[in-house]
XYZ file of C-alpha atoms in Angstrom:
318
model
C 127.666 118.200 140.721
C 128.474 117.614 137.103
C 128.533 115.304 134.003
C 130.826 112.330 133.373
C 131.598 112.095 129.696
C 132.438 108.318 128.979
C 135.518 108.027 126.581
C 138.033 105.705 124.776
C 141.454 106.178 123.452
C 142.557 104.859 120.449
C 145.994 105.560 118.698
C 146.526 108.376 120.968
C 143.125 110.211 120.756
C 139.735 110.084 123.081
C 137.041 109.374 121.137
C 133.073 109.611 123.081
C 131.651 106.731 119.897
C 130.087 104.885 122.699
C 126.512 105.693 123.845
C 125.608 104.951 127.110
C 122.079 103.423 128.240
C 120.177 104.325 131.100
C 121.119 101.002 132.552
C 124.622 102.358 132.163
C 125.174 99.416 129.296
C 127.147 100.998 126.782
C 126.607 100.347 123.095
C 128.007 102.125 119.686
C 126.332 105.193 118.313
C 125.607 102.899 115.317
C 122.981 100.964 117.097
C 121.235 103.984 118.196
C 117.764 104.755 116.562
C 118.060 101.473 114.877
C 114.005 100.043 115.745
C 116.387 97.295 117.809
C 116.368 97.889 121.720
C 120.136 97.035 121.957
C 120.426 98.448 125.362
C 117.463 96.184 127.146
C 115.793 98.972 128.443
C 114.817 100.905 125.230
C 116.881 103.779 126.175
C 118.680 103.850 122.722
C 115.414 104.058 121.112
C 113.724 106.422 123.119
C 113.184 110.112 121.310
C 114.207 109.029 118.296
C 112.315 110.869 115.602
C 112.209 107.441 113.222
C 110.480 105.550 114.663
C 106.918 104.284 116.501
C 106.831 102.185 119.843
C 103.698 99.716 120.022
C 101.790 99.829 122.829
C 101.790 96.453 124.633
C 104.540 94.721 123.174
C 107.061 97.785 122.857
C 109.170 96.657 120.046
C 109.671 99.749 117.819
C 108.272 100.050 113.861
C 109.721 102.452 111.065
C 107.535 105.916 111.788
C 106.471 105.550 108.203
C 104.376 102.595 108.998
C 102.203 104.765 111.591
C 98.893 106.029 109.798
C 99.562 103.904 106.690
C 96.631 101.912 106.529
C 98.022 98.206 107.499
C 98.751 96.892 110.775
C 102.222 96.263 112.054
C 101.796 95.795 115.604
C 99.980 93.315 117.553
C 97.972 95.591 119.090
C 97.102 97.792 116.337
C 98.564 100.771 117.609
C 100.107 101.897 114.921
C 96.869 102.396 113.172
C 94.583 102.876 116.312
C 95.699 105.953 118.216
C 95.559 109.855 118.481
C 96.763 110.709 115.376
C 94.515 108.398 113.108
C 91.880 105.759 113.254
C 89.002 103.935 111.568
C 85.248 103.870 112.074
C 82.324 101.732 110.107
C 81.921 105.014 108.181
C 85.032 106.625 107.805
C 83.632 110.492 107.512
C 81.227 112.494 109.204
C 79.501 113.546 106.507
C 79.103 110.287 105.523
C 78.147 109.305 108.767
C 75.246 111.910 108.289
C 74.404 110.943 104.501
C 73.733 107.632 105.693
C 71.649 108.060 108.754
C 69.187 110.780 106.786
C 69.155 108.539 103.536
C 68.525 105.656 105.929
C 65.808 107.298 107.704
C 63.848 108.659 104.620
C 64.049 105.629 102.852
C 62.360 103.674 105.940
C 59.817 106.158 106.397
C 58.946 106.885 102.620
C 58.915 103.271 101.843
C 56.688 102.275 104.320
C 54.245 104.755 103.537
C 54.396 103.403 99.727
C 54.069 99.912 100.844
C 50.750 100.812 102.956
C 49.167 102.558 100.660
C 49.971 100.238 98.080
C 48.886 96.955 99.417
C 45.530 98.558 100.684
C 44.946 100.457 97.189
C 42.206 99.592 95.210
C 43.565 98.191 91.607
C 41.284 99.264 88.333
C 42.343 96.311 86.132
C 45.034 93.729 85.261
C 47.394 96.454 84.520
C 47.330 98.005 87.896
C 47.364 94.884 89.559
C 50.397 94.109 88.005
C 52.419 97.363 88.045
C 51.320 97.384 91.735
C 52.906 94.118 92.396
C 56.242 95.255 90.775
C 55.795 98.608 93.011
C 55.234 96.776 95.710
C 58.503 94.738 95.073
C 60.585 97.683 94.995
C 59.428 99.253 97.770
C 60.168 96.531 99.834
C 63.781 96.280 98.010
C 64.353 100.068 99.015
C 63.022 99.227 102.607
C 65.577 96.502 102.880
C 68.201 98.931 102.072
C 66.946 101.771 104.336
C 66.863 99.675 107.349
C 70.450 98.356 106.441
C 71.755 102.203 106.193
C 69.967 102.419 109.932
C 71.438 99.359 111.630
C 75.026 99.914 110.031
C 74.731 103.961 111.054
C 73.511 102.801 114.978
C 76.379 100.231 114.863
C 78.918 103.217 113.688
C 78.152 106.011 115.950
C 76.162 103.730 119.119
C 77.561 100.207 119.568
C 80.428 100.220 118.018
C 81.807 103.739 118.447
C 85.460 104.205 118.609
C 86.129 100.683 119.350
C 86.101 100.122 115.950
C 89.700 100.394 115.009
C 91.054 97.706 117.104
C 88.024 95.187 116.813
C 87.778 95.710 113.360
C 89.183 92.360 112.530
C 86.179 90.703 114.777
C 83.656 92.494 112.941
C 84.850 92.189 109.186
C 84.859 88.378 110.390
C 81.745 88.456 112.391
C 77.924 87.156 111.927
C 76.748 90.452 111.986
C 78.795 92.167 109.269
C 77.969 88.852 106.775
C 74.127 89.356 107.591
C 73.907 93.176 106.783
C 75.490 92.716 103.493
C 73.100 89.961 102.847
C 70.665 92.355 103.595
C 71.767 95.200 101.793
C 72.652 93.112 99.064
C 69.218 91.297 98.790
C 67.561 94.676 98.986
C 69.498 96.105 96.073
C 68.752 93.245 93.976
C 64.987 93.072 94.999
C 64.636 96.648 93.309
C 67.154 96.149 90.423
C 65.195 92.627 88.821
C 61.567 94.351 89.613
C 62.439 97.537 87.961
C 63.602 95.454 85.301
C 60.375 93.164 85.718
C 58.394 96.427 85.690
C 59.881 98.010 82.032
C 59.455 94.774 80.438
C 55.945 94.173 81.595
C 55.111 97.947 80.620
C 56.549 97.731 77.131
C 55.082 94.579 75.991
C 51.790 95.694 77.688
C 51.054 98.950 75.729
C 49.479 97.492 72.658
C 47.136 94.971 74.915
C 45.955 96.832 77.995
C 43.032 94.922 79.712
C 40.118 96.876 81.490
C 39.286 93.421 83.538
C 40.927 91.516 86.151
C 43.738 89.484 86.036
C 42.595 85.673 84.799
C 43.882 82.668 86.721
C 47.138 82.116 84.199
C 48.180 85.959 85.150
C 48.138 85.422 88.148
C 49.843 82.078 87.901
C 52.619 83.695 86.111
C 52.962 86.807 87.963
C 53.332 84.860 91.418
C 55.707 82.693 89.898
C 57.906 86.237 88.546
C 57.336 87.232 92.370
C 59.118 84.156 93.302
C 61.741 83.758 91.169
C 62.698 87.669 91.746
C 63.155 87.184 95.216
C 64.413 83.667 95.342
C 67.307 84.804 92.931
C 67.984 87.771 94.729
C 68.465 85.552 98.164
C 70.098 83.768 96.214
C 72.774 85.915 94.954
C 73.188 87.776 98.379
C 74.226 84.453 99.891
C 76.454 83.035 97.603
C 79.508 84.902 98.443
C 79.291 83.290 101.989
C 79.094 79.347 100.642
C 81.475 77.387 102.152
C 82.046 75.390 99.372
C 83.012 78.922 97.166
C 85.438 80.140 100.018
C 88.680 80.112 97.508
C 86.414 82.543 95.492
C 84.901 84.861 98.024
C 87.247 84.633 101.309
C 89.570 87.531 100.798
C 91.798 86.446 104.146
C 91.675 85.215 107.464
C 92.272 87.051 111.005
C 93.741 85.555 114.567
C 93.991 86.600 117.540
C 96.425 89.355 118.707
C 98.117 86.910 120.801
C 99.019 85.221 117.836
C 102.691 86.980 116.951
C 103.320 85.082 113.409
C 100.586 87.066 111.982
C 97.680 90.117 112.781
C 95.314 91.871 110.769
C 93.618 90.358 107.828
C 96.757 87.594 106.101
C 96.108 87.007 102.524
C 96.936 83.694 100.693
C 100.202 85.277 99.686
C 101.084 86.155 102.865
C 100.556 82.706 104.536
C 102.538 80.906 101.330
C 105.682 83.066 102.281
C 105.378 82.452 106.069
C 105.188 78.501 105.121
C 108.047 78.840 102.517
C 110.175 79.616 105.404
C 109.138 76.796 107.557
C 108.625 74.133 105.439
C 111.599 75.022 103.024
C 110.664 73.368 99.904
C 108.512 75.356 97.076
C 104.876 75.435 97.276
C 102.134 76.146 94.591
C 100.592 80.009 94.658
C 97.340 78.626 93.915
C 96.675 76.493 97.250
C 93.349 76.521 98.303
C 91.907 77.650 101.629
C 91.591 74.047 103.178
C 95.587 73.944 102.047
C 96.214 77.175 103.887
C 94.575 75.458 106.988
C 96.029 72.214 106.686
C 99.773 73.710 106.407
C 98.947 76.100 109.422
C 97.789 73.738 111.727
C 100.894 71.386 110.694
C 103.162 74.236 112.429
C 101.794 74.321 115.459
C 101.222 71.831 118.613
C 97.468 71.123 119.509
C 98.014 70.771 123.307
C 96.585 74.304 123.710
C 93.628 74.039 120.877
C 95.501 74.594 118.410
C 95.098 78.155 116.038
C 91.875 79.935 116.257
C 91.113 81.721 112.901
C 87.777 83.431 111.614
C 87.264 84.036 107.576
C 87.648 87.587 105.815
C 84.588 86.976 103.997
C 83.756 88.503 100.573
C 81.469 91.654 102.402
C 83.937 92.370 105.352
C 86.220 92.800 102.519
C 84.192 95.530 101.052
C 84.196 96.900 104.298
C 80.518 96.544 105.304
């Protein structure tokens, strides 16, 4: 047995420029390790040490754009494989931190709140300050419990499926409802600790040994109120519809959408319709623009584009 070496003469000389696929195409060395499968079967780009093949639709990326952080293929794989990937909490230790912060807090805090709300309270003081305490107990609570569900969701449900659903659950119910929660806890504590100096400070000179009078406790119910009605409050206005071209930082499709993956910012959707719709367009469209544009490229015989929202705390990577 041996080798045929494929040749061609020109001027008088053999020259072997031509590279020959393994479906015995030929093609020039110059298309070789180009991230283009000249040859049909991918035999030009196979070994080559520049570039990454995606997984299910095999087209090849630059081997710079593995491990970089953003998605190039469809299926994530250049992000989600042996090499590198993503989790809820992107380190073990703080996977840990979170899970023994999360626990204390639970377990301290409910201790404080029992003992609190079944205290006895001397005088008008006390039964203020042990409202306040009371208030930021439950604030710390709220943010314990939050550490706990987003640490079982890490290392439990989620797992290692995280990297390639990701885009699901930066867009998802869930993710929007723990950083309501976390948020609504942190500002529980912040506007009763602040509740709590003020009351102490003007307080000092005019300490009362009796009972809180009807007006006191008009007023301090009403400061109850308003601290937790403005925290809610706060906590849920990032996800307002009506606020979207504020707080949406993106919007995700489905992989079998080709024209775009991952999380597409506005930017990214006004170059994509640049291109189709040839004429210039503004760089401050709004969100119901985006949508309107999008669905004016495609056909509605199949449903037209599915899309979920990047809202403001998948962004911050809840």
């Amino acid at each position: 047995s041996g080798t045929l070496t494929f040749v061609t003469k020109h001027r008088g000389e053999f020259h072997n420029d031509l590279f020959e696929c393994s479906n015995m195409r030929c093609i020039s060395y110059d298309k070789v390790c180009d991230l283009v499968n000249d040859c049909g079967d991918y035999s030009d780009e196979y070994g080559c040490v520049n570039n990454f093949q995606c997984n299910e639709t095999q087209h090849f990326i630059n081997i710079d754009k593995k491990c970089d952080g953003e998605f190039d293929c469809n299926d994530y794989s250049d992000e989600c494989n042996e090499d590198c990937s993503s989790h809820i909490l992107s380190t073990w230790s703080l996977k840990i931190l979170a899970w023994i912060l999360g626990v204390m807090a639970v377990s301290f805090n409910i201790s404080v709140l029992l003992r609190l709300v079944n205290g006895p309270t001397a005088n008008s003081f006390a039964a203020v300050n042990n409202v306040f305490r009371i208030l930021i107990s439950t604030g710390d609570l709220l943010t314990g419990i939050y550490l706990v569900i987003i640490s079982a969701f890490d290392t439990i449900i989620i797992g290692n499926q995280y990297c390639k659903s990701q885009m699901e659950w930066l867009s998802g119910d869930i993710c929007a409802a723990l950083g309501v929660f976390s948020t609504l806890g942190a500002n529980i504590s912040l506007y009763s600790m602040m509740c709590l100096s003020i009351f102490r400070v003007t307080s000092l000179q005019r300490i009362s040994g009796s009972e809180l009078e009807k007006g006191e406790k008009i007023t301090l119910t009403f400061v109850t109120i308003l601290v937790v009605v403005l925290s809610a409050g706060l906590a849920l206005i990032p996800l307002a519809d009506s606020l979207k071209d504020f707080f949406v930082n993106g919007l995700s499709y489905s992989q079998d959408m080709n024209l775009f993956h991952a999380a597409v910012s506005k930017q990214n959707h006004i170059n994509v319709f640049k291109a189709f719709y040839g004429h210039k367009l503004r760089h401050d469209l709004s969100w119901d623009e985006i949508g309107r544009l999008l669905d004016g490229m495609f056909t509605n015989n199949y449903g037209g584009i599915h899309r979920s929202k990047i809202h403001f705390y998948g962004n911050a990577g809840v």
